[in-house]
Amino acid sequence: MAIPQSFIQELLARADVVDIVGRYVPLKKGGANFMGLCPFHGEKSPSFSVSPSKQFFHCFGCGKNGNAIGFLMEHAGMSFVEAVKDLAQQYGMQVPDDERSPQDRERAAEQRQKQATLSDVLEKAGEAYRRQLRVSPKAVDYLKGRGLSGDIAKQFGLGYAPEGWRSLASVFANYDDPLLAESGLVIVNVDDDSGEEKRYDRFRDRVMFPIRNVKGECIGFGGRVLGEGTPKYLNSPETPVFSKGRELYGLFEARAALRERGYVLVTEGYMDVVALAQLGFPNAVATLGTACTPDHVQKLFRFTDKVVFSFDGDAAGRRAARKALDGALPYATDVRSVKFLFLPAEHDPDSFVREFGAEAFEGCITEAVPLSRFLIDAARDGCDLTTAEGRAHMASNARPMWHLLPDGAIKRQLLGELADLVQLGNHELTDLWGLTKPSPAARRAPGSYEKNSNTDRFDPGSGPKTFKNKPQGGFQTPVSGATPRRYAPGRSAPPSREDRALCLLFTDPGAWEALSNEEHALLCGLAAPHGPLFVWLDGQNHEHGPQTWGALQATLTGVPDADFLVRKVTETPSDIENDPGELKNVLHQIALETLRVESARLAALADSDPEALARFREVRARHEELKANKTV
C-alpha cells in the first residue's frame, strides 16, 4: 500500500516519541531530554537519549537513532507499514488506503476489530491460567522438577489449565460465546443424530505457555500435558490471529537479548526456550510444532543477521534441519549467517547445558555447521561420489537448493564446490541444470552485448573490459580511453541514485528483504516520488513476500507515481548492469547526501539553538563515520 507522505508527517507531528519509547524503556528526565538504558545493546549506565523537542531518539553507545516510527521498526521488528499502522492506531488515526474499495476497507476494519477482540479473550484466559498455576501444587512441582524458577515462569506468563471439561465457564460469563471457539479455547462438536452442540475446553490439565506476537499480544497457547497423556504438546488451532507457520514462541521475550547476543537460537520446543532463558541463553525461540518455514526465517532476520538452528542429532532432527535449510536458503545473503547445531541424540539444549555447562554449549554454537557446508552434506547424502551415477545423483539433489540462494558470493562459491564434487566445470553444471544461455553468445566478438528479454548483459569474452564500477552509485561508465556512450536524441540522462535504487529494488525480488531496518527507513523517508514508492514496496513484501517486477507492475494500478516508476525501470540504459555491491554503493551515497542536507539545515540553526548544535554534531559524526566505513 502507498501511504501519503503528508499522512506520515502528520502522524509524526501527533505522536510523542517520549511516550512511545517510554512504553518499552524506563526513562528519567535529564536536562532537556529523557535518558534510559539502550534497548538495542547491553549497558549499565544510560546513554540512550530521547528528545521531546526534536521528537528523536539517539544512543551515544551504539549509534541507533530515529523517530517514533523508526523506534517501532527497530525495537519490535515491524516493517515500515506495520509501524505506521501501529502508531496510527495508538493515536486514533486512519491510515489512508485509496487503493481499496470502501467495501474492502470496511472488511479490513472489521478484521482488525475481530483480531483485537480475540486477543482480549485470549489474554483473559491467560490471566485465569496464571491464577490456577498459583493454586496447583502438581503443576508447580512439575515446573520445579524441570528446574524452572518462579521468576522465569512469571517472565513468560506460564499458567495451568485445570482438569475438567468446562473450567473456562467460570472465567467467561457466556460460555456459548462464539469468540471462545473462534479463539481456539473451546471445541464445539455437533452430534450427528440429535444436532445438539457440545462444548468443552481445548486445554485440560496442562501447563500453559502463552504465545505472543512481536507487539506482546496474546495470540494463542501451547499446552504441555502433566503425566503420560497424549498429545504431549497441544497448540492452539489456526485462527484469525494465530498462524503457527508464521509465529515463533519466545520472540517477543527474546527481542532485547537478540540484539545483545547478536544471534538467535532456534529450538524445537517451548520448554527449551524457557529453560535456556533461565540458564543464560535468553536469545532462544522455538517453532510451534511445525517445520521452520520461510516466513519464520524472514521474521527472524528482522531482528538479527545470525541464526543458529538447534536440532537433535537423530534422524528426526536431521529431517527437521533439512526443512529449515529450505526455509533459510532464499534469505541467506552474503551479510547473513545461518548455522545448524546438532546435539547428541540423548540431549536437548536444556539437558545439555545442565550436564556440560553454558560454556560448553557456547562452544557447540560457535562450531555449528555453516549453511554452505550443510547444503553440500544434504546434497551428497546417500550418493556414492566414486561413481558417475552417484555424482549425477548429487548434482540433481543440489540444483533446487542452490537455485533458492540469492545471487552473491556464497552462491557463486558453492557452484564451484559442487562442480568440483561432481567432476564438472562450472558452466557444464549450470548448463546441465538448464541455467545457462545457448551457445550463440560464445560466437560473438569479445566485448559485445548479449540481448535477452530481461537485460543486456556485457560479455567480456577474452577482450579488454571497457566498463567499470564508478564509486558514485556503482553505475557502469566508460574508463579513460574508451569510446564514450552517446545518447540518442530525446533519450534521458543517466538515472539519479534514487532512480537507480528504485530500479534495483523493484526488479530484484529478494533485494528489499535483504536490507536492514535502517536502510528501509532511509528509503521510505525519501521525498516523493521515491519515498512513497518504497513504502508501497515495503507493504507488498510484507503482505505477499518477494515478487518479480512483472508481478509488481501488474498491481500498480492506482498507485501514485506508478507511471514515474514504470518509466524509470523501462528507461534504464541497457548497458547499466547490476552487480552484488551496486545497491550498497547507491544506499551509501543516498545516506551521505541525506546527512549532508540535514547537516546544512542544522548548521543554520546552531548559533541560536543549543539543541540544534548538539544534533548538528551528531549528524556530522555519523556523516564522517559513513565516509570512513563506506557502508550505510
XYZ file of C-alpha atoms in Angstrom:
632
model
C 0.000 0.000 0.000
C 1.116 3.558 -0.649
C 0.908 5.814 2.401
C 0.944 9.509 1.524
C 3.994 11.368 2.821
C 1.682 14.069 4.171
C -0.024 11.492 6.412
C 3.320 10.226 7.745
C 4.353 13.794 8.581
C 1.025 14.456 10.333
C 1.340 11.182 12.259
C 4.847 12.063 13.472
C 3.619 15.527 14.430
C 0.921 13.987 16.659
C 2.994 11.146 18.086
C 5.126 11.788 21.167
C 8.359 9.844 20.838
C 8.908 10.071 24.611
C 5.550 8.372 25.183
C 6.197 5.698 22.541
C 9.726 4.866 23.736
C 8.672 5.129 27.379
C 6.276 2.201 26.943
C 9.276 -0.061 26.375
C 12.187 1.725 28.080
C 12.154 3.270 31.602
C 13.102 6.931 31.070
C 14.207 9.626 33.502
C 14.340 13.369 32.900
C 17.867 14.594 32.313
C 18.029 18.257 31.384
C 16.062 18.968 28.235
C 15.932 15.263 27.281
C 14.980 11.921 28.792
C 17.599 9.230 29.428
C 17.465 5.458 29.811
C 19.302 2.209 29.213
C 19.519 1.483 25.497
C 17.164 -1.335 24.419
C 19.381 -2.124 21.426
C 22.580 -3.082 23.241
C 23.568 -4.067 26.761
C 24.805 -1.275 29.003
C 24.969 -0.469 32.705
C 24.863 3.339 32.544
C 22.292 5.226 30.449
C 23.464 6.503 27.076
C 20.067 6.392 25.365
C 18.596 9.877 24.911
C 15.077 10.836 23.826
C 14.434 14.443 22.858
C 10.845 15.733 23.244
C 11.636 18.914 21.304
C 13.240 17.161 18.329
C 10.988 14.086 18.607
C 14.095 11.975 18.115
C 15.918 9.188 19.980
C 19.654 8.590 19.888
C 22.022 6.169 21.627
C 25.503 7.521 22.156
C 26.743 3.966 22.720
C 25.583 2.004 19.677
C 24.533 4.879 17.402
C 20.897 3.806 16.906
C 18.670 6.796 16.247
C 15.408 7.795 14.620
C 11.835 8.930 15.157
C 8.819 7.129 16.654
C 8.282 5.045 13.513
C 11.948 4.074 13.406
C 11.840 3.022 17.057
C 8.930 0.651 16.462
C 10.715 -0.814 13.433
C 13.957 -1.384 15.353
C 12.513 -2.465 18.699
C 9.524 -4.544 17.610
C 10.882 -5.777 14.275
C 8.000 -4.216 12.381
C 8.089 -3.264 8.732
C 7.649 0.404 7.870
C 3.970 -0.095 7.008
C 3.349 -2.112 10.188
C 4.968 0.601 12.305
C 2.909 3.352 10.657
C -0.316 1.383 11.146
C 0.503 0.558 14.765
C 1.370 4.173 15.583
C -1.704 5.488 13.776
C -3.938 3.119 15.743
C -2.451 4.373 19.023
C -3.367 7.947 18.110
C -6.786 7.181 16.626
C -5.764 7.979 13.060
C -6.929 6.071 9.985
C -4.137 5.223 7.572
C -5.209 6.349 4.083
C -5.595 3.464 1.686
C -7.097 4.715 -1.531
C -6.272 1.546 -3.478
C -9.088 -0.478 -1.914
C -12.807 -0.123 -2.366
C -14.952 1.090 0.556
C -16.208 -2.466 0.981
C -12.644 -3.808 1.206
C -11.698 -1.126 3.720
C -14.763 -1.939 5.804
C -13.924 -5.641 5.786
C -10.330 -4.864 6.780
C -11.553 -2.686 9.666
C -13.870 -5.485 10.836
C -10.981 -7.942 10.640
C -8.753 -5.679 12.742
C -11.505 -5.287 15.317
C -12.024 -9.044 15.473
C -8.295 -9.626 15.918
C -8.185 -7.140 18.783
C -11.230 -8.775 20.389
C -9.781 -12.288 20.060
C -6.501 -11.131 21.641
C -8.502 -9.702 24.571
C -10.306 -13.041 25.002
C -7.019 -14.962 24.924
C -5.385 -12.569 27.392
C -8.288 -13.016 29.801
C -7.876 -16.799 29.574
C -4.130 -16.400 30.146
C -4.759 -14.461 33.346
C -7.065 -17.245 34.537
C -4.438 -19.887 33.746
C -1.819 -17.924 35.716
C -4.121 -17.756 38.740
C -4.694 -21.508 38.512
C -0.941 -22.188 38.475
C -0.542 -20.491 41.856
C -3.048 -22.894 43.455
C -1.979 -26.097 41.665
C 0.761 -27.937 43.604
C 1.231 -30.603 40.927
C 1.760 -28.018 38.157
C 4.208 -26.054 40.342
C 6.030 -29.292 41.241
C 6.298 -30.168 37.558
C 7.897 -26.805 36.694
C 10.240 -27.029 39.684
C 11.155 -30.542 38.599
C 12.176 -29.111 35.243
C 14.415 -26.651 37.081
C 12.304 -23.539 36.453
C 12.042 -20.715 38.956
C 9.016 -18.618 39.797
C 10.682 -15.580 38.210
C 11.148 -17.260 34.852
C 7.578 -18.594 34.944
C 6.356 -15.050 35.587
C 8.530 -13.636 32.796
C 6.973 -15.989 30.239
C 3.471 -15.829 31.766
C 3.229 -19.581 32.373
C -0.063 -20.924 33.697
C -2.086 -24.055 34.264
C -5.329 -25.245 32.632
C -7.074 -27.326 35.320
C -8.773 -30.656 34.895
C -12.434 -30.558 33.987
C -14.269 -30.173 30.729
C -15.651 -26.655 31.224
C -13.280 -24.803 33.550
C -13.430 -21.665 31.403
C -17.163 -21.389 32.147
C -16.136 -19.812 35.462
C -13.963 -17.279 33.610
C -16.329 -16.155 30.852
C -19.895 -15.199 31.680
C -21.164 -16.580 28.376
C -19.541 -19.951 27.707
C -21.532 -20.183 24.451
C -19.856 -17.030 23.082
C -18.682 -17.839 19.505
C -15.431 -15.982 20.248
C -14.351 -18.751 22.620
C -14.494 -21.263 19.775
C -13.020 -18.856 17.227
C -10.062 -18.139 19.508
C -9.395 -21.876 19.856
C -10.088 -22.011 23.592
C -13.259 -24.099 23.259
C -14.047 -27.031 20.984
C -17.578 -27.339 19.578
C -18.873 -30.728 18.429
C -22.293 -31.319 16.901
C -23.993 -34.655 17.485
C -24.799 -36.225 14.101
C -28.062 -37.704 15.310
C -29.572 -35.036 17.533
C -27.800 -31.978 16.096
C -27.022 -30.907 19.671
C -23.897 -28.820 20.254
C -21.392 -29.988 22.846
C -18.746 -27.533 24.069
C -15.675 -28.246 26.161
C -12.284 -26.672 26.914
C -9.499 -27.468 24.467
C -6.787 -27.320 27.157
C -7.231 -29.504 30.242
C -4.670 -30.488 32.886
C -1.816 -28.834 31.038
C 0.946 -26.347 31.808
C 0.137 -23.383 29.594
C 2.613 -21.369 27.530
C 1.073 -18.140 26.143
C 2.211 -17.358 22.596
C 2.696 -13.641 21.885
C 3.234 -11.697 18.701
C 6.039 -9.140 18.375
C 3.808 -6.484 19.964
C 3.293 -8.619 23.065
C -0.345 -9.500 22.351
C -1.516 -12.987 23.297
C -2.468 -14.810 20.095
C -2.576 -18.440 21.215
C -1.342 -21.091 23.656
C 0.774 -24.171 23.812
C -0.097 -26.727 26.487
C 2.206 -29.402 27.932
C 0.327 -32.351 29.409
C 1.016 -33.361 33.004
C 1.616 -37.072 33.257
C 1.520 -39.536 30.386
C -1.403 -38.215 28.317
C -1.306 -37.514 24.606
C -0.530 -35.451 22.737
C 2.375 -34.329 24.893
C 2.182 -30.791 23.422
C -1.036 -29.225 22.149
C -1.162 -25.908 20.265
C -3.997 -23.509 19.587
C -5.539 -24.130 16.165
C -5.184 -21.710 13.262
C -7.263 -18.603 13.983
C -7.552 -15.063 12.576
C -4.779 -14.014 14.974
C -2.589 -17.139 15.034
C -0.746 -18.999 12.297
C 1.902 -21.411 13.518
C 3.686 -21.203 10.165
C 4.462 -17.531 10.810
C 4.824 -17.210 14.591
C 7.719 -18.120 16.868
C 7.424 -18.860 20.558
C 9.526 -16.579 22.744
C 10.352 -13.994 20.076
C 8.652 -11.184 22.000
C 10.546 -12.060 25.186
C 13.873 -12.511 23.350
C 13.963 -9.247 21.366
C 16.441 -7.363 23.552
C 18.649 -10.441 24.013
C 18.857 -10.981 20.241
C 20.464 -7.576 19.825
C 22.726 -8.032 22.841
C 23.912 -11.528 21.883
C 23.951 -10.863 18.152
C 22.249 -14.118 17.144
C 19.061 -16.128 17.642
C 18.973 -19.785 18.669
C 16.021 -21.647 17.137
C 14.962 -24.686 19.171
C 12.226 -27.282 18.852
C 10.078 -26.732 21.967
C 8.594 -24.279 24.455
C 10.431 -25.808 27.394
C 13.758 -25.416 25.610
C 13.124 -21.677 25.265
C 12.074 -21.127 28.882
C 14.807 -23.344 30.341
C 17.529 -21.785 28.200
C 16.421 -18.291 29.254
C 16.935 -19.316 32.878
C 20.289 -20.931 32.086
C 21.734 -17.802 30.481
C 20.516 -18.058 26.881
C 17.573 -15.625 26.665
C 18.032 -15.328 22.887
C 16.237 -18.616 22.126
C 12.930 -19.069 20.263
C 11.001 -22.115 19.082
C 8.838 -23.118 16.171
C 5.321 -24.093 17.148
C 5.138 -27.796 16.474
C 5.798 -27.339 12.785
C 8.781 -27.248 10.448
C 10.656 -23.978 10.133
C 9.163 -22.005 7.236
C 10.486 -19.158 5.057
C 8.103 -16.859 6.965
C 9.828 -17.828 10.216
C 13.264 -17.093 8.770
C 12.134 -13.818 7.247
C 10.777 -12.692 10.620
C 13.974 -13.659 12.438
C 16.140 -11.671 10.045
C 14.227 -8.543 11.042
C 15.893 -8.826 14.451
C 19.329 -10.262 13.752
C 21.651 -11.256 10.917
C 22.744 -14.512 12.591
C 20.507 -17.569 13.018
C 21.548 -20.852 14.650
C 19.135 -23.788 14.325
C 19.431 -26.369 17.115
C 18.271 -29.923 16.454
C 18.684 -33.381 17.925
C 21.334 -35.430 16.198
C 18.974 -38.302 15.373
C 17.230 -38.954 12.059
C 14.204 -36.836 13.024
C 16.481 -33.930 13.905
C 18.235 -34.216 10.561
C 14.913 -34.175 8.725
C 13.829 -31.075 10.657
C 17.148 -29.404 9.850
C 16.709 -30.208 6.174
C 13.333 -28.425 6.161
C 14.858 -25.462 7.988
C 17.571 -25.316 5.325
C 14.936 -24.986 2.593
C 13.284 -22.171 4.528
C 16.556 -20.317 5.095
C 18.066 -20.565 1.609
C 16.116 -17.687 -0.030
C 17.305 -15.302 2.713
C 20.937 -16.463 3.005
C 22.610 -13.339 1.660
C 26.331 -12.680 1.911
C 25.882 -10.497 5.019
C 23.844 -13.060 6.967
C 24.923 -16.163 8.842
C 22.887 -19.369 9.146
C 24.238 -22.351 11.095
C 22.961 -25.770 12.160
C 23.739 -27.208 15.595
C 23.269 -30.944 16.138
C 23.295 -32.167 19.722
C 23.785 -35.807 20.761
C 20.586 -37.817 20.364
C 20.170 -38.208 24.136
C 20.216 -34.436 24.759
C 18.090 -31.405 24.133
C 19.552 -27.905 24.732
C 18.197 -27.812 28.298
C 19.716 -31.139 29.365
C 22.988 -30.431 27.538
C 23.558 -27.142 29.368
C 22.681 -28.667 32.739
C 25.115 -31.562 32.231
C 28.025 -29.832 30.496
C 27.557 -26.152 31.324
C 26.848 -22.939 29.432
C 30.428 -22.582 28.198
C 30.346 -25.983 26.525
C 27.048 -25.109 24.855
C 28.503 -21.804 23.628
C 31.346 -23.824 22.125
C 28.867 -26.024 20.281
C 27.136 -22.937 18.899
C 30.440 -21.498 17.704
C 31.311 -24.751 15.946
C 27.860 -25.265 14.408
C 27.712 -26.308 10.745
C 27.507 -23.333 8.338
C 24.661 -23.306 5.819
C 27.037 -23.765 2.890
C 28.504 -26.945 4.417
C 25.114 -28.337 5.381
C 23.804 -27.734 1.847
C 26.660 -29.791 0.422
C 26.163 -32.513 3.038
C 22.428 -32.643 2.235
C 23.107 -32.821 -1.495
C 25.629 -35.671 -1.206
C 23.610 -37.672 1.340
C 23.206 -41.217 0.014
C 25.361 -40.529 -3.072
C 28.463 -42.572 -3.881
C 30.801 -39.953 -5.351
C 33.206 -42.620 -6.574
C 30.706 -43.457 -9.329
C 29.299 -41.405 -12.182
C 25.786 -42.340 -11.063
C 26.404 -41.090 -7.532
C 27.851 -37.791 -8.766
C 24.903 -37.328 -11.127
C 22.538 -38.002 -8.222
C 24.298 -35.352 -6.132
C 24.070 -32.804 -8.951
C 20.339 -33.459 -9.168
C 19.935 -33.074 -5.382
C 21.905 -29.824 -5.300
C 20.080 -27.998 -8.080
C 16.864 -26.954 -6.254
C 18.782 -25.925 -3.134
C 21.423 -23.925 -4.989
C 18.756 -22.271 -7.102
C 16.984 -20.938 -3.968
C 20.046 -18.976 -2.851
C 20.083 -15.233 -3.625
C 22.817 -14.195 -6.026
C 26.063 -13.343 -4.305
C 29.458 -14.631 -3.263
C 28.090 -17.609 -1.310
C 26.067 -18.837 -4.263
C 28.988 -18.473 -6.671
C 31.451 -20.192 -4.354
C 29.066 -23.070 -3.772
C 28.696 -23.508 -7.503
C 32.436 -24.081 -7.741
C 32.472 -26.542 -4.831
C 29.534 -28.505 -6.178
C 31.029 -28.588 -9.646
C 34.305 -29.968 -8.253
C 32.493 -32.681 -6.304
C 30.517 -33.879 -9.318
C 33.600 -33.505 -11.548
C 32.135 -30.942 -13.937
C 33.099 -27.397 -14.852
C 31.002 -24.534 -13.522
C 29.484 -23.823 -16.927
C 28.887 -27.523 -17.567
C 26.973 -27.811 -14.294
C 24.782 -24.749 -14.890
C 24.198 -25.950 -18.452
C 23.141 -29.333 -17.067
C 20.738 -27.514 -14.733
C 19.332 -25.522 -17.658
C 20.513 -22.203 -16.200
C 22.809 -21.003 -18.988
C 22.052 -19.423 -22.349
C 22.638 -21.402 -25.535
C 25.889 -21.167 -27.455
C 25.319 -18.215 -29.879
C 26.718 -15.819 -27.269
C 30.044 -17.614 -27.464
C 30.256 -16.878 -31.193
C 30.005 -13.105 -30.757
C 33.061 -10.924 -30.712
C 34.666 -10.307 -27.308
C 33.319 -7.193 -25.618
C 29.906 -7.376 -27.311
C 26.481 -7.334 -25.648
C 24.056 -10.226 -25.499
C 20.412 -9.184 -25.732
C 17.735 -11.102 -23.870
C 14.231 -10.461 -22.629
C 15.347 -9.190 -19.231
C 18.502 -7.139 -19.653
C 21.551 -6.507 -21.833
C 24.463 -8.471 -20.430
C 28.059 -7.465 -21.053
C 30.030 -10.432 -22.321
C 33.711 -9.686 -21.696
C 34.903 -12.677 -23.658
C 38.695 -12.538 -23.940
C 38.903 -8.878 -24.942
C 39.582 -5.858 -22.731
C 36.800 -4.652 -20.424
C 35.736 -1.130 -21.260
C 33.410 -0.614 -18.292
C 33.990 -0.476 -14.558
C 32.063 0.367 -11.397
C 32.003 4.047 -10.669
C 32.121 4.729 -6.870
C 29.191 7.134 -7.066
C 26.300 4.698 -7.061
C 28.144 1.871 -8.799
C 26.901 2.747 -12.320
C 28.666 1.321 -15.356
C 30.597 4.117 -17.086
C 33.444 4.146 -19.652
C 37.016 4.179 -18.362
C 39.612 6.533 -19.693
C 40.355 5.872 -23.330
C 37.105 4.064 -24.036
C 34.614 5.369 -26.559
C 32.087 7.476 -24.616
C 28.445 6.463 -24.840
C 26.274 8.909 -26.774
C 22.581 9.286 -26.007
C 20.115 9.173 -28.854
C 18.037 12.334 -29.392
C 15.358 12.558 -26.733
C 16.932 9.881 -24.547
C 17.001 10.717 -20.839
C 20.181 11.368 -18.870
C 21.663 8.699 -16.560
C 19.400 7.921 -13.583
C 19.867 9.576 -10.205
C 20.891 7.489 -7.228
C 17.298 7.434 -6.036
C 16.131 6.349 -9.507
C 18.753 3.622 -9.591
C 17.674 2.375 -6.166
C 14.111 2.138 -7.474
C 15.198 0.062 -10.444
C 17.429 -2.256 -8.416
C 14.894 -2.901 -5.671
C 11.808 -3.242 -7.856
C 13.455 -5.607 -10.348
C 15.311 -7.879 -7.875
C 12.708 -9.931 -5.937
C 14.892 -10.606 -2.904
C 16.695 -7.288 -2.601
C 14.256 -5.466 -0.294
C 14.191 -8.211 2.333
C 17.992 -8.274 2.365
C 18.159 -4.662 3.577
C 18.292 -3.621 7.225
C 15.546 -1.713 9.023
C 17.771 1.379 8.953
C 18.060 1.114 5.179
C 14.288 0.606 4.858
C 13.682 3.743 6.907
C 16.212 5.700 4.842
C 14.478 4.835 1.566
C 10.917 5.156 2.864
C 11.786 8.584 4.229
C 12.895 9.996 0.862
C 10.853 12.771 -0.702
C 8.151 11.952 -3.237
C 8.004 10.224 -5.604
C 10.730 7.873 -4.388
C 9.837 7.562 -0.675
C 6.142 6.710 -1.130
C 7.016 4.156 -3.807
C 9.416 2.434 -1.397
C 6.681 2.489 1.286
C 4.404 0.705 -1.179
C 7.140 -1.845 -1.979
C 7.642 -2.482 1.742
C 3.929 -3.177 2.113
C 3.921 -5.557 -0.840
C 6.869 -7.506 0.573
C 5.249 -7.741 3.967
C 1.877 -8.901 2.658
C 2.931 -11.083 -0.291
C 6.664 -11.730 0.068
C 9.263 -11.075 -2.647
C 7.731 -10.608 -6.116
C 9.113 -10.223 -9.610
C 8.903 -6.907 -11.435
C 6.165 -8.336 -13.642
C 4.040 -9.248 -10.613
C 4.587 -5.855 -9.000
C 3.811 -3.997 -12.221
C 0.504 -5.845 -12.510
C -0.620 -4.453 -9.139
C 0.492 -0.846 -9.669
C -2.927 0.362 -10.852
C -3.938 3.355 -8.764
C -0.589 3.689 -7.001
C 0.577 7.338 -7.004
C 3.596 7.928 -9.286
C 3.263 4.448 -10.807
C 3.904 5.958 -14.262
C 7.116 7.521 -12.959
C 8.285 4.144 -11.627
C 7.482 2.255 -14.818
C 9.226 4.908 -16.901
C 12.363 4.777 -14.770
C 12.552 0.999 -14.923
C 11.980 0.835 -18.686
C 14.249 3.803 -19.474
C 17.233 2.431 -17.578
C 20.128 2.322 -20.085
C 20.664 -1.222 -21.213
C 24.409 -1.132 -20.527
C 23.900 -0.456 -16.818
C 24.264 -3.808 -15.117
C 23.504 -4.953 -11.597
C 26.369 -6.242 -9.504
C 26.349 -7.507 -5.911
C 27.825 -4.314 -4.455
C 25.945 -1.763 -6.518
C 22.900 -1.372 -4.288
C 25.083 -0.927 -1.210
C 27.035 1.781 -3.027
C 23.826 3.552 -4.030
C 22.451 3.408 -0.483
C 25.750 4.662 0.883
C 25.630 7.705 -1.368
C 21.968 8.392 -0.550
C 22.703 8.179 3.176
C 25.651 10.566 2.826
C 23.557 13.068 0.883
C 20.681 12.823 3.374
C 23.068 13.527 6.251
C 24.700 16.372 4.314
C 21.354 18.084 3.747
C 20.354 17.578 7.395
C 23.736 18.934 8.493
C 23.326 22.070 6.384
C 19.840 22.657 7.811
C 21.052 22.293 11.389
C 24.103 24.477 10.808
C 21.814 27.421 10.017
C 20.139 26.967 13.417
C 23.182 26.064 15.510
C 24.119 29.628 16.574
C 20.767 30.269 18.253
C 19.646 26.768 19.250
C 21.885 24.629 21.543
C 19.875 21.502 20.754
C 20.301 22.092 17.034
C 24.028 22.437 17.657
C 24.113 19.120 19.544
C 22.145 17.397 16.810
C 24.398 19.010 14.183
C 27.430 17.439 15.850
C 25.714 14.023 15.935
C 24.830 14.228 12.254
C 28.327 15.347 11.294
C 29.820 12.491 13.310
C 27.557 9.987 11.584
C 28.444 11.536 8.213
C 32.149 11.120 8.891
C 31.571 7.563 10.118
C 29.794 6.646 6.877
C 32.512 8.232 4.793
C 35.121 6.194 6.607
C 33.239 2.861 6.679
C 31.795 3.007 3.159
C 28.575 1.456 4.421
C 25.108 2.569 5.441
